[in-house]
Amino acid sequence: MTEVGIARLRKEDARLLTGQTRWTDNIDATGMLHLAVLRSPMAHARIDRVDVSPALERPGVVAAFSGADLAEGMGSLPCAWPVTEDIVLPDHPPIATAEVRYAGDPVAVVVARDRYTAADALEAIEVDYAPLPPVLDLEAALEPEAPLVHSDKGTNRCYDWPLRTGEDFAAVRQRADVTLKRRYHQQRLIPNAMEPRAVVVTPIASSGEYTVYSSTQIPHILRVMLAVVTGVPEHKLRVVAPDVGGGFGSKLQVYGEEALTLAVARRLGRPVKWTESRSEGYLATHHGRGMIQDVEIAANRDGTLLGLKADLLVDMGAYLMLVTPGIPILGAFMYPGIYKMGSYELNVTGVFTTRTPTDAYRGAGRPEATYAIERIMDELADELGLDPVELRRRNWIRHDEFPYTTIAGLTYDSGNYEAATDKALALFDYDKLRAEQADRNQRGDTVRLGIGVSTYTEMCGLAPSRVLRDLRYAAGGWEAASVRMLPTGKVEVVTGTSPHGQGHVTSWSQIAADVLGVPFDDVQVVHGDTKAAPQGMDTYGSRSLVVGGTAVHHAATKVVDKARRVAAHLLEASEQDLEFTNGVFSVKGSPDARRTIQEIAFETFTSHDLPDGVEPSINAGHLTDPDNFSYPHGTHLCAVEVDTETGRTRIRSYVAVDDVGRVINPMIVEGQVHGGLAQGIAQALYEEAVYDDQGNLVSGTMADYLVPSAPDLPEFVTDRTETPATTNPLGVKGVGEAGTIASTPAVVGAIVDALRPLGVRDLRMPCTPERVWQALKEASA
């Protein structure tokens, strides 16, 4: 039995469960100081004065700095994705000097001997603010006389990005039997990783080097960007991502606190630590989503889709973070979903507001796209009097049409939407639930039953580099791995991916063990340290297995190829006459003539009898740059019961059938799907970042921002179909974001389906009991 496909328990879990972890906040160093950040209480204001001297009088305080004190030698925080040539790129100082542009913008720091002294001393700092008008409404922000977030730029419009393919949509609209327009709101979401962000910087005075420990998804990218922002030479920086307790995109970032901690440690010559509080993170960690979608679909009376048009207004927040402008572009190619049509038009407008900047959040642009197309497909089905599943069947790409180039220009390499949907319908008992729904509606039941459908696909495995170049992304999509055979036959896999809960150590061990034919427990995986793993593009966008796992596979294959030459020499046979099975080289026809790959490793180490010209190593590395994205897909079905008297929604059943290609570890896949479902359902029912009319975040704690826990979620029925990817040797596709992408429209679609007979045509997320009740009240009026 091979390792790949086995539900191995995760190697990572023993340390996590027994408290032997190394979170960034656990790290200590001799003489360590603690940094605290004073943040603006106002969304928009001019800074007239900052006086840190009263803080310096507090016992235990070592230093205090204003933005002006730290400005020298400090560059702007980077934006790596300027999506258009004429994009507005304002400076983004790690700490404000003249103006604050969102509630939470840093204005000063205190350094003290312990964390609590530093936090308490913040209240002594004196700051004079001159209030400026907040900018909150996306449409009003684009009006000619609107107040400006960045007055030196003359506009709140960040960029316009169009995509038009196929027939002109205006012509399609003219000849279509049916056109529908809908407006959807993607509310802001706040990431809630279990571990708050933290940074520790330890200087090495003798060499001018710095080790930066950060709870980050991107140690390699962070190293490059910190060198750019702070001026510390890159070769003098070592970045380590120790145990990282979740990210969901929020740690795919170069934050001001990382640059500030490095700058202060450099100035003071002592180790410095910063750890955010949970409420501080709500203000200062970037937010997700934040978008208005105006969507129009055109079709014939028989349900045949003709075209799709989407106009997006996207909230950038106050500044452009690492990939802020590119998030809606990631989704731009996914609005047509799995459907065939002849016309597609998309217009994206980025807008500056005086709110916390937005950036990647699980799914990053693709949940928004899937929500729009799946919701308007439901509306079209209702308009045409068709079952929503039947409408989808009439328009999706058939399994025998792959590879298929979509109207958006992507080439889907493989898929079988029919198989996934048929399996989901059977598990869900779709016809029986529809019959029950009809009966309840006829009886006028106060608790209505609704059924939601989401047949989704996504693009993930962020790559290839040339495509990213064409999209004006500053980095590549390659990934690195190396495999080292130690003299004792054990194996070290060095990966450029940096896990934060995904199970890389386990999956990479399974991949390497299979290729090399060594025991699973004999493989160790090294990651998350730019000194130990110097090359990598890190972890985000469901790319780790598709790109990083493929690199491990190729590196291990190279090890076998190098070992084969040594084995042939030792067995006095030609390389062509050798077979390699389960870690053993043997001569065809002479099964007793054999050497294990572990024996080859030791013979190479001694170098006593190597072929001429062969170096004493069978270690190998590989950098892989994929030719295409990967395209997982699936069908999710949700049944809800909605109490029309209270507005309460209960998810009665949820079925998810996903196709993520070949599965390395089924247990890990299940965990990823369950976690993704939780976050997608959370957007549909629970979570929203709410601001008042002055730009203050009023949902800034866990008491105000509803993160669901296990009792708030249903039992999930999950299953899989499998169409292997054709673009990588493992046949794998991504899975980390699939559940989030698929689930939100399934849940909201189910609620609308339940209430449609009562006149409710749409609901804004989250679909709280109050909003459901209010929608019913308005419909009855």
Tab-separated table of C-alpha atoms in Angstrom, residues 485 487 489 566 570 583-584 594-605:
chain	number	residue	atom	x	y	z
A	485	MET	CA	19.077	11.516	2.284
A	487	PRO	CA	23.825	8.736	5.978
A	489	GLY	CA	18.879	6.503	5.639
A	566	VAL	CA	25.206	4.545	-7.802
A	570	LEU	CA	27.377	-1.297	-7.015
A	583	GLY	CA	12.662	1.653	-1.850
A	584	VAL	CA	14.702	-1.217	-3.332
A	594	ARG	CA	19.401	-5.665	-4.656
A	595	ARG	CA	20.254	-2.541	-2.662
A	596	THR	CA	17.902	-0.345	-0.651
A	597	ILE	CA	17.952	3.384	-1.154
A	598	GLN	CA	19.094	3.718	2.474
A	599	GLU	CA	22.120	1.552	1.672
A	600	ILE	CA	22.843	3.740	-1.336
A	601	ALA	CA	22.701	6.810	0.927
A	602	PHE	CA	25.317	5.339	3.268
A	603	GLU	CA	27.555	4.166	0.397
A	604	THR	CA	27.398	7.670	-1.039
A	605	PHE	CA	28.319	9.139	2.330
